[in-house]
Coordinates of C-alpha atoms in Angstrom, one line a residue:
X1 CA 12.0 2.9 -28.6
X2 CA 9.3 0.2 -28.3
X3 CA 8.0 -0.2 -24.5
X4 CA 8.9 -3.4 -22.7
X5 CA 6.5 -2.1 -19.6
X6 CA 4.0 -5.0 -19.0
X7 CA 0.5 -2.3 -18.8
X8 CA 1.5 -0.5 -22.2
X9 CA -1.7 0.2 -23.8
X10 CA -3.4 -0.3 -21.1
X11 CA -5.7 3.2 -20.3
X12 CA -6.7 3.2 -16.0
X13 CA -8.8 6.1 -15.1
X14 CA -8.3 6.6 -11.6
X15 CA -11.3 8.2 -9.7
X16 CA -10.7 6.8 -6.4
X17 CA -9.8 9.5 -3.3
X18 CA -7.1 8.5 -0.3
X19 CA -5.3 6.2 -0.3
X20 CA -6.1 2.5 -1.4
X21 CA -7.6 3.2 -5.3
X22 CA -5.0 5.7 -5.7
X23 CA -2.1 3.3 -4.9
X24 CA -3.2 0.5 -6.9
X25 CA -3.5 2.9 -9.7
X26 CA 0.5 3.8 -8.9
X27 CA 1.6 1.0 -9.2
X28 CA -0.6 0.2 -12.5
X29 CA 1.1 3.7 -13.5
X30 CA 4.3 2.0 -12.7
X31 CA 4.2 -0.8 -15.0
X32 CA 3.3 1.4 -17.9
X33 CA -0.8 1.8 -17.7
X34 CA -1.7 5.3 -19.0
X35 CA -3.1 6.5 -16.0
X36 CA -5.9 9.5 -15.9
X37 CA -6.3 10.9 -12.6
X38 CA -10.2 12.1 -12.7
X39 CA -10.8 14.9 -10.1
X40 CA -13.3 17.4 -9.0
X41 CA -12.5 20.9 -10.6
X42 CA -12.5 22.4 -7.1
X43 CA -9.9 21.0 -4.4
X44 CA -9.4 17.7 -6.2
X45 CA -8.2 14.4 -4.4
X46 CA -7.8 14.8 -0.7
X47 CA -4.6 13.3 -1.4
X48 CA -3.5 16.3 -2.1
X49 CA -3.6 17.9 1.5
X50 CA -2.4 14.8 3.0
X51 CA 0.6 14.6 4.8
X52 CA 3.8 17.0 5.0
X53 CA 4.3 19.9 2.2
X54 CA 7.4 22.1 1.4
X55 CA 6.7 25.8 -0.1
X56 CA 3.0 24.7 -0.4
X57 CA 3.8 21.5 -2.7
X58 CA 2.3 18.3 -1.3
X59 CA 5.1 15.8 -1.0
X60 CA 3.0 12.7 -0.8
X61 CA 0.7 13.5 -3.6
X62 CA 4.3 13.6 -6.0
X63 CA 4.7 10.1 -5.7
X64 CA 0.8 8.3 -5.2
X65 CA 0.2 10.4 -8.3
X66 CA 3.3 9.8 -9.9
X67 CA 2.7 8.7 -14.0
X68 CA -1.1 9.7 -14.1
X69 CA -2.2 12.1 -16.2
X70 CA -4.5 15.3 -14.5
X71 CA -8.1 16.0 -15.7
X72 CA -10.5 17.9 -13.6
X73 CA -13.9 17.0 -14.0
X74 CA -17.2 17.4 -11.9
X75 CA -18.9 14.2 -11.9
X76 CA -21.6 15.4 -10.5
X77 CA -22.9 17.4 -13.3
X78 CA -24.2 15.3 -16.4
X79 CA -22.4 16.9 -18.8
X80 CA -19.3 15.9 -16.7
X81 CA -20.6 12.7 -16.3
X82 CA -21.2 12.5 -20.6
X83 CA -17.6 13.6 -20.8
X84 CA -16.7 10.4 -18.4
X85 CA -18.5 8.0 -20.2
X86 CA -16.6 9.2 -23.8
X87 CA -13.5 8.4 -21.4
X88 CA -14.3 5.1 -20.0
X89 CA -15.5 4.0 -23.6
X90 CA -11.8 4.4 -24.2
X91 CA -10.4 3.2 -21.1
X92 CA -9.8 -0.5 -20.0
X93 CA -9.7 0.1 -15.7
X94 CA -12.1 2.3 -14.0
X95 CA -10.7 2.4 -10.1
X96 CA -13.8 4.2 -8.2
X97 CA -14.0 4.5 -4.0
X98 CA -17.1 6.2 -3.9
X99 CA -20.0 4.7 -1.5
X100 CA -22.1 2.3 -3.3
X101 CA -24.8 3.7 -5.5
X102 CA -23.2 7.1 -6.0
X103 CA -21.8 5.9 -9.6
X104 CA -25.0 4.9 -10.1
X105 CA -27.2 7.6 -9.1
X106 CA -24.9 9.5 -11.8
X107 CA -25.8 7.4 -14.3
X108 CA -22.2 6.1 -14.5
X109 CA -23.0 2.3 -12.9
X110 CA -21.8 -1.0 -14.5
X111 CA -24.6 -1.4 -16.5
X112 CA -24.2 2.0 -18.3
X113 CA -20.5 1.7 -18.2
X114 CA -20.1 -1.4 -19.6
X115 CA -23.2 -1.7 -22.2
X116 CA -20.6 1.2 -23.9
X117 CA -17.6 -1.1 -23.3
X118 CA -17.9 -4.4 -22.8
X119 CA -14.7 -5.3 -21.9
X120 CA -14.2 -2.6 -19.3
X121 CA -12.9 -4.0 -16.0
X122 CA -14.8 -1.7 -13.0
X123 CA -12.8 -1.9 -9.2
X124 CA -15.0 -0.8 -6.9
X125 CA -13.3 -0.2 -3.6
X126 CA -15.1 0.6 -0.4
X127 CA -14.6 -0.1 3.4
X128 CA -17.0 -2.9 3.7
X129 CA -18.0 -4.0 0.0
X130 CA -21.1 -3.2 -2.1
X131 CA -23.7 -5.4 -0.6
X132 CA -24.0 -6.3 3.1
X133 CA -25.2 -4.3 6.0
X134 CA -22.4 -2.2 6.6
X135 CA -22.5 -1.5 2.9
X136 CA -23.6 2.1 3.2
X137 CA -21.3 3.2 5.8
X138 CA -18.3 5.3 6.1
X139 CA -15.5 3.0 5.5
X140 CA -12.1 4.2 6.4
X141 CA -8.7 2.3 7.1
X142 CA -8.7 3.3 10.9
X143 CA -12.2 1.3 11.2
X144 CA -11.1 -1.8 9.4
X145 CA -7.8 -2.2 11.2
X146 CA -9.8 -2.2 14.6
X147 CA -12.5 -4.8 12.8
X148 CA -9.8 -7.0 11.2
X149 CA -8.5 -8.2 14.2
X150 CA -5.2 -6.1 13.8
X151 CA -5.8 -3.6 16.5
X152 CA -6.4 -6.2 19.2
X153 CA -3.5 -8.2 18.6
X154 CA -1.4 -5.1 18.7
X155 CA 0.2 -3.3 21.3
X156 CA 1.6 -4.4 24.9
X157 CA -0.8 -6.9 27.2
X158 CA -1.9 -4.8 29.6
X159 CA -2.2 -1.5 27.1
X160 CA -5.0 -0.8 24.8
X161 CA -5.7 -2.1 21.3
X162 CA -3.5 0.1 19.2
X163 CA -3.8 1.3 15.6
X164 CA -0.9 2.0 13.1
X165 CA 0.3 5.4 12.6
X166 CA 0.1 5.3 8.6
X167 CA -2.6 3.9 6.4
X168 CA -1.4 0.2 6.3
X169 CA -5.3 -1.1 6.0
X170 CA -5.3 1.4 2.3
X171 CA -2.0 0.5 1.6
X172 CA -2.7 -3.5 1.3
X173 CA -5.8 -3.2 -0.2
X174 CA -4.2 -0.9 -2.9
X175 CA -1.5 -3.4 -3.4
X176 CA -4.2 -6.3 -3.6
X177 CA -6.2 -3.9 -5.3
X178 CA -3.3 -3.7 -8.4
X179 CA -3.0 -7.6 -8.4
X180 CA -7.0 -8.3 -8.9
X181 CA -6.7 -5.7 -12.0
X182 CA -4.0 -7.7 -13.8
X183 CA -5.9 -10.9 -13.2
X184 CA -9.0 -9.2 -14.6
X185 CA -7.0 -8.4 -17.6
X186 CA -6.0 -11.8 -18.1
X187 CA -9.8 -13.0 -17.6
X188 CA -10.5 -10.5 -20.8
X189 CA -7.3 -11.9 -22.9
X190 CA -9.4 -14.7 -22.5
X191 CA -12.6 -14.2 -22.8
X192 CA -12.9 -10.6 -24.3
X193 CA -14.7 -10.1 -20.9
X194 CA -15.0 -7.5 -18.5
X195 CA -16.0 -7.1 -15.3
X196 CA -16.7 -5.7 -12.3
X197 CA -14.0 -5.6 -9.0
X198 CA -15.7 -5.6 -5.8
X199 CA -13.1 -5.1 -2.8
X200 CA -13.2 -4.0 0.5
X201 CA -10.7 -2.7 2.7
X202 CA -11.5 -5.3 5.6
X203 CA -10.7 -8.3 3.5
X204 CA -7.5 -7.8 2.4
X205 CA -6.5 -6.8 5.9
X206 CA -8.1 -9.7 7.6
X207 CA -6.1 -11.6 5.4
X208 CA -2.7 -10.2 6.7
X209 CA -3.8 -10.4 10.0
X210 CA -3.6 -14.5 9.9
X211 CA -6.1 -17.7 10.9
X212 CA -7.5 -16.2 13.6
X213 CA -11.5 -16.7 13.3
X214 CA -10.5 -20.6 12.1
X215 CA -8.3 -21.0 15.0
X216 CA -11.4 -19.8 17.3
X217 CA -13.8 -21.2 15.0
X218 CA -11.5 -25.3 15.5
X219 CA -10.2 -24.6 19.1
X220 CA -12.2 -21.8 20.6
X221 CA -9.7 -19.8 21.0
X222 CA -9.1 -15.6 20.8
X223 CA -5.9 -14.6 20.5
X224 CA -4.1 -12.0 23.2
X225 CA -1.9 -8.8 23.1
X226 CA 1.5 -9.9 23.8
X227 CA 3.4 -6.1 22.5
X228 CA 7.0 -7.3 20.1
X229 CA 7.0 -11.1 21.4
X230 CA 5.1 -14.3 19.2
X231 CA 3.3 -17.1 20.7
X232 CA 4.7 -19.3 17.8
X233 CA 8.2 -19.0 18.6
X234 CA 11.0 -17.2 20.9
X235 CA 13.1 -15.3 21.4
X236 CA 11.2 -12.8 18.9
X237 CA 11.7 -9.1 20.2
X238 CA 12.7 -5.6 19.9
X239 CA 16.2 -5.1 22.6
X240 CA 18.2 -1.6 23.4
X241 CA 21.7 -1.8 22.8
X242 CA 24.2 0.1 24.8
X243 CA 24.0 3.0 22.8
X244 CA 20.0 3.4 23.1
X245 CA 19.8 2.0 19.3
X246 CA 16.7 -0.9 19.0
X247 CA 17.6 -3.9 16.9
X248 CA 14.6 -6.7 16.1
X249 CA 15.3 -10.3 16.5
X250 CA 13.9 -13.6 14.7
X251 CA 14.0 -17.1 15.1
X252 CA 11.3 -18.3 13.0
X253 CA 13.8 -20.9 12.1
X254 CA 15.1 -23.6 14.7
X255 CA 19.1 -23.0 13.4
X256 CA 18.3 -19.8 13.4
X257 CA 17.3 -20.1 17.0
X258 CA 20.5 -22.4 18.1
X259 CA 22.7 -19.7 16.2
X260 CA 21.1 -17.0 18.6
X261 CA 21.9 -18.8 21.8
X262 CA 25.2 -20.0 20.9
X263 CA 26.2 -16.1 20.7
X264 CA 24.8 -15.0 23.9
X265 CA 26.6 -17.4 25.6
X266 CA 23.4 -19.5 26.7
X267 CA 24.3 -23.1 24.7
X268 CA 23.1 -25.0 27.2
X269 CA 19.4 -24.4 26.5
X270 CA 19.5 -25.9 23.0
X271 CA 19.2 -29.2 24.6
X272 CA 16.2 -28.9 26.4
X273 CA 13.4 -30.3 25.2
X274 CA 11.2 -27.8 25.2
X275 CA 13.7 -25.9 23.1
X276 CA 13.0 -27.9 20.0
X277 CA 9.8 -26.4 18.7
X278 CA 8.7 -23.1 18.5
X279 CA 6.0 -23.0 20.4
X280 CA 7.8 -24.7 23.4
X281 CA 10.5 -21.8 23.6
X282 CA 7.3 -19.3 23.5
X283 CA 6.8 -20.8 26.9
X284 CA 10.3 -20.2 28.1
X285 CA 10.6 -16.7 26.6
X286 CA 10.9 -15.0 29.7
X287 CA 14.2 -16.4 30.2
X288 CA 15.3 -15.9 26.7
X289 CA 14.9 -12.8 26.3
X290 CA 16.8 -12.2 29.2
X291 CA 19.8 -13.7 28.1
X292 CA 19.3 -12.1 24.4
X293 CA 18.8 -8.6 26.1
X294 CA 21.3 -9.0 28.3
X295 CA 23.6 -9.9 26.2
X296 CA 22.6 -7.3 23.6
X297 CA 22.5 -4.1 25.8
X298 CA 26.0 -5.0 26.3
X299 CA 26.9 -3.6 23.1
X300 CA 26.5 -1.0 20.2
X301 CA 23.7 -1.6 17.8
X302 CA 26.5 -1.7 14.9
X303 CA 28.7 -4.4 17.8
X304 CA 25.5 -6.5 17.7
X305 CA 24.2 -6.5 14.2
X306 CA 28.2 -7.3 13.2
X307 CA 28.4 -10.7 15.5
X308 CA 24.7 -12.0 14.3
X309 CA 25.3 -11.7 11.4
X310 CA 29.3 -12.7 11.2
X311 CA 26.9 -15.9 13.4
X312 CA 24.3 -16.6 10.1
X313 CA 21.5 -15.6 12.7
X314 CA 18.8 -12.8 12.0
X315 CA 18.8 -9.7 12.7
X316 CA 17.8 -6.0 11.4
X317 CA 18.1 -2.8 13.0
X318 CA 15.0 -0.8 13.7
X319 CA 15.0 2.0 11.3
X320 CA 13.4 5.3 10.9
X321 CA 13.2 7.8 7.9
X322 CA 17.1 8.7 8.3
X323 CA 18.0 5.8 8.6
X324 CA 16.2 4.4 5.6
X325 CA 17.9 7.1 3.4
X326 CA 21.1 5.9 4.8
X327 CA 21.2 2.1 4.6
X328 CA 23.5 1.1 1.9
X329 CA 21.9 -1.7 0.6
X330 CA 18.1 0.3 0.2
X331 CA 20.4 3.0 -1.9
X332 CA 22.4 0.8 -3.9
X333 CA 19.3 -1.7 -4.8
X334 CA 17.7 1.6 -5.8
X335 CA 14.9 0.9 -3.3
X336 CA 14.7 4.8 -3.3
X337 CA 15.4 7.1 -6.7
X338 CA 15.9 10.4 -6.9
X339 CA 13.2 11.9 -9.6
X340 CA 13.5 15.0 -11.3
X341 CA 10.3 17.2 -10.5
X342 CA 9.4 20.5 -11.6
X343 CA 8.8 22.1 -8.1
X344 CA 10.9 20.0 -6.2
X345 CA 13.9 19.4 -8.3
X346 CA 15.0 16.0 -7.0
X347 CA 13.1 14.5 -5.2
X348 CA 13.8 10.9 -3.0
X349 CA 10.8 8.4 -3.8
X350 CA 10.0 4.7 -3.3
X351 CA 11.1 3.4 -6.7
X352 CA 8.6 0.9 -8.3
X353 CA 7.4 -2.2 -6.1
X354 CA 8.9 -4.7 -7.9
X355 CA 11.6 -5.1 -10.5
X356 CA 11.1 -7.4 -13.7
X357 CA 13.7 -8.3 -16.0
X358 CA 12.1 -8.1 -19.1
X359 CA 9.4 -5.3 -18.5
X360 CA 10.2 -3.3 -15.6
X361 CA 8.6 -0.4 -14.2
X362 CA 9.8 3.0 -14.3
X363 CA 8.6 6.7 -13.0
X364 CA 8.1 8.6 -16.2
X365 CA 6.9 12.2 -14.0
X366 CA 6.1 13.0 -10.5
X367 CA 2.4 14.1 -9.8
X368 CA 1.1 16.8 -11.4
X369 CA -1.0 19.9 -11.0
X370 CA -4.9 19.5 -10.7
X371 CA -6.4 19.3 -14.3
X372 CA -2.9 20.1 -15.6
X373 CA -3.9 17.7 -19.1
X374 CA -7.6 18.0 -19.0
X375 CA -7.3 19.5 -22.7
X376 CA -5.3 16.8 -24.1
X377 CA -7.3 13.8 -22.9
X378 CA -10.7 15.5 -24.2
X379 CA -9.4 16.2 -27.2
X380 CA -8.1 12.6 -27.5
X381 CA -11.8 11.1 -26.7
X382 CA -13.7 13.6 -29.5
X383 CA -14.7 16.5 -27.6
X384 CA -14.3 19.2 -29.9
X385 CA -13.2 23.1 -29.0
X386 CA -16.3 24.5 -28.6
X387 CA -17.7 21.9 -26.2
X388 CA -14.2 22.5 -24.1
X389 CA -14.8 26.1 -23.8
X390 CA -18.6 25.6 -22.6
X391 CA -17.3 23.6 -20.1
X392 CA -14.2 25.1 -19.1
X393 CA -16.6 28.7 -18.6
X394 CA -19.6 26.4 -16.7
X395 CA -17.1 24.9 -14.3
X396 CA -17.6 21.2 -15.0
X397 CA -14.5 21.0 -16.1
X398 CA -10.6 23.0 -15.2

């Protein structure tokens, strides 16, 4: 059978560590890239320790690693690095996080990479980007989601700034990440031209995080805390419902927003003038939410979530993990699959990202063992037998 996947043929090697390269490289995994995980021979990705285990299997690293192919490979040694280069003369993605000038001072920068192979596309992801003054330093998602702007828009007014409990700053960069690979590989349809990827984590965050420094760079203005409530439009909140259940409430949309006080009984505000706008029923949402919460703790969360949306106004329950499994509409979209796995057995994952009608995705194996096909891809780049041994018994390789 002939693959429809959009990335067949397409050869990633993935040396990046937690969590953005790896992602990116997931979801190029996803869409059919050949994947090759590159780690050291000793410990491997960090990924691998991160997050919960059962029996001593890593839970996480099954699906981040999911369709990538194991080699274990020191880096650091030049004959590791030789055996790299045979690999990225073959490859069309190189995803590396490493501070900038390590690839280099390996003799594995740009230049070298790409004198061998042209059309090689190099990402480079690091906290803050390969040139600048905060170049050289440590970059992790925690420190980017306080510099974005994220962290001090988040949380209740008179609490601190507050960070997210998972690594959303990785997890959009990786996703960006993924999407500034495919337009590289269109560049090279082109062209026949490679190139090199420079991302940070900050940017893509900043992004997400909204107009902020051109609102204070027009009006002069720095945005406050206000915890679940908008200033561009109310009620927007998170209400308890009689049976200590949390549902979320949106009306981004003016109908939307009529809908919502029609059904608590509170009509009589739609014709205010201040009602019309968004930012006018910011001012007044004080009262608003305390006839939406009034109205809401009145009643069961599945009471409340039934008359919004028997009213065509928005609403979504506030989930956690068993509820996610649980919704019918994640499990019958096939939002979650069960894959087969050799330590695992089934095992629940986010299925791909996105689905495509005619080249979807698909999750071909879960992740695998560290340098569980270092034999196979070295054989497939030329390095002979003898040459696998040597470095299978000096530890460059595993």
């Amino acid at each position: 059978m002939v693959s429809t996947a959009p990335l067949d043929g397409v050869r990633v090697l993935d040396v990046s560590t937690i969590l953005a390269g790896p992602l990116a490289c997931q979801i190029l995994g996803d869409f059919g890239a050949d994947v090759i995980k590159v780690e050291h021979p000793r410990g491997g990705d960090n990924m691998r320790g991160h997050g919960r285990s059962k029996d001593g299997v890593p839970i996480w690293w099954k699906e981040i690693s999911r369709n990538k192919r194991t080699v274990a490979l020191d880096l650091k040694d030049p004959r590791g690095g030789e055996v790299f280069r045979k690999l990225a003369q073959t490859a069309d993605v190189v995803v590396e996080n490493f501070r900038p000038g390590t690839f280099e001072r390996w003799g594995l920068g740009p230049e070298v990479l790409r004198a061998e192979n042209p059309g090689l596309i190099l990402v480079r992801l690091t906290g803050f980007g390969q040139v600048g003054p905060y170049s050289s330093r440590a970059g992790f998602g925690t420190l980017v989601e306080a510099m974005s702007g994220f962290a001090a828009a988040t949380g209740q007014p008179d609490g601190p700034p507050t960070l997210p409990a998972f690594g959303l700053a990785d997890s959009i960069c990786g996703i960006a990440a993924s999407s500034a690979v495919t337009m590289a590989l269109r560049h090279r349809d082109r062209t026949g031209e490679g190139q090199v990827v420079d991302m940070s984590l900050l940017e893509p965050i900043m992004a997400a995080v909204g107009p902020g420094p051109t609102v204070y760079q027009q009006l002069g203005e720095v945005g406050e805390r206000t915890g679940n409530r908008s200033t561009n439009n109310a009620p927007r909140n998170v209400y308890r419902t009689r049976d200590d259940g949390w549902v979320a409430v949106s009306t981004s949309a003016q109908r939307i927003a009529e809908r919502v006080m029609e059904l608590v009984g509170h009509p009589e505000v739609i014709s205010e003038p201040w009602f019309a706008t968004g930012g006018g029923r910011a001012q007044h949402v004080d009262m608003l939410d305390d006839y939406v919460g009034g109205w809401i703790a009145q009643r069961t969360r599945d009471e409340v979530i039934e008359a919004f949306t028997d009213a065509g106004a928005a609403i979504g329950p506030v989930y956690d993990a068993k509820d996610i499994v649980a919704d019918p509409h994640i499990r019958e979209t096939q939002m979650l699959v069960e894959v087969e796995d050799d330590d695992l057995g089934p095992v629940l994952q986010h299925n791909v990202m996105w689905r495509m009608s005619a080249s979807p995705g698909s999750i071909r194996f879960t992740g695998r063992a560290l340098g569980q096909d270092t034999l196979e891809v070295l054989r497939e780049v030329g390095v002979d037998a003898d040459e696998i041994t040597e470095l299978k018994e000096s530890g460059v390789i595993r």
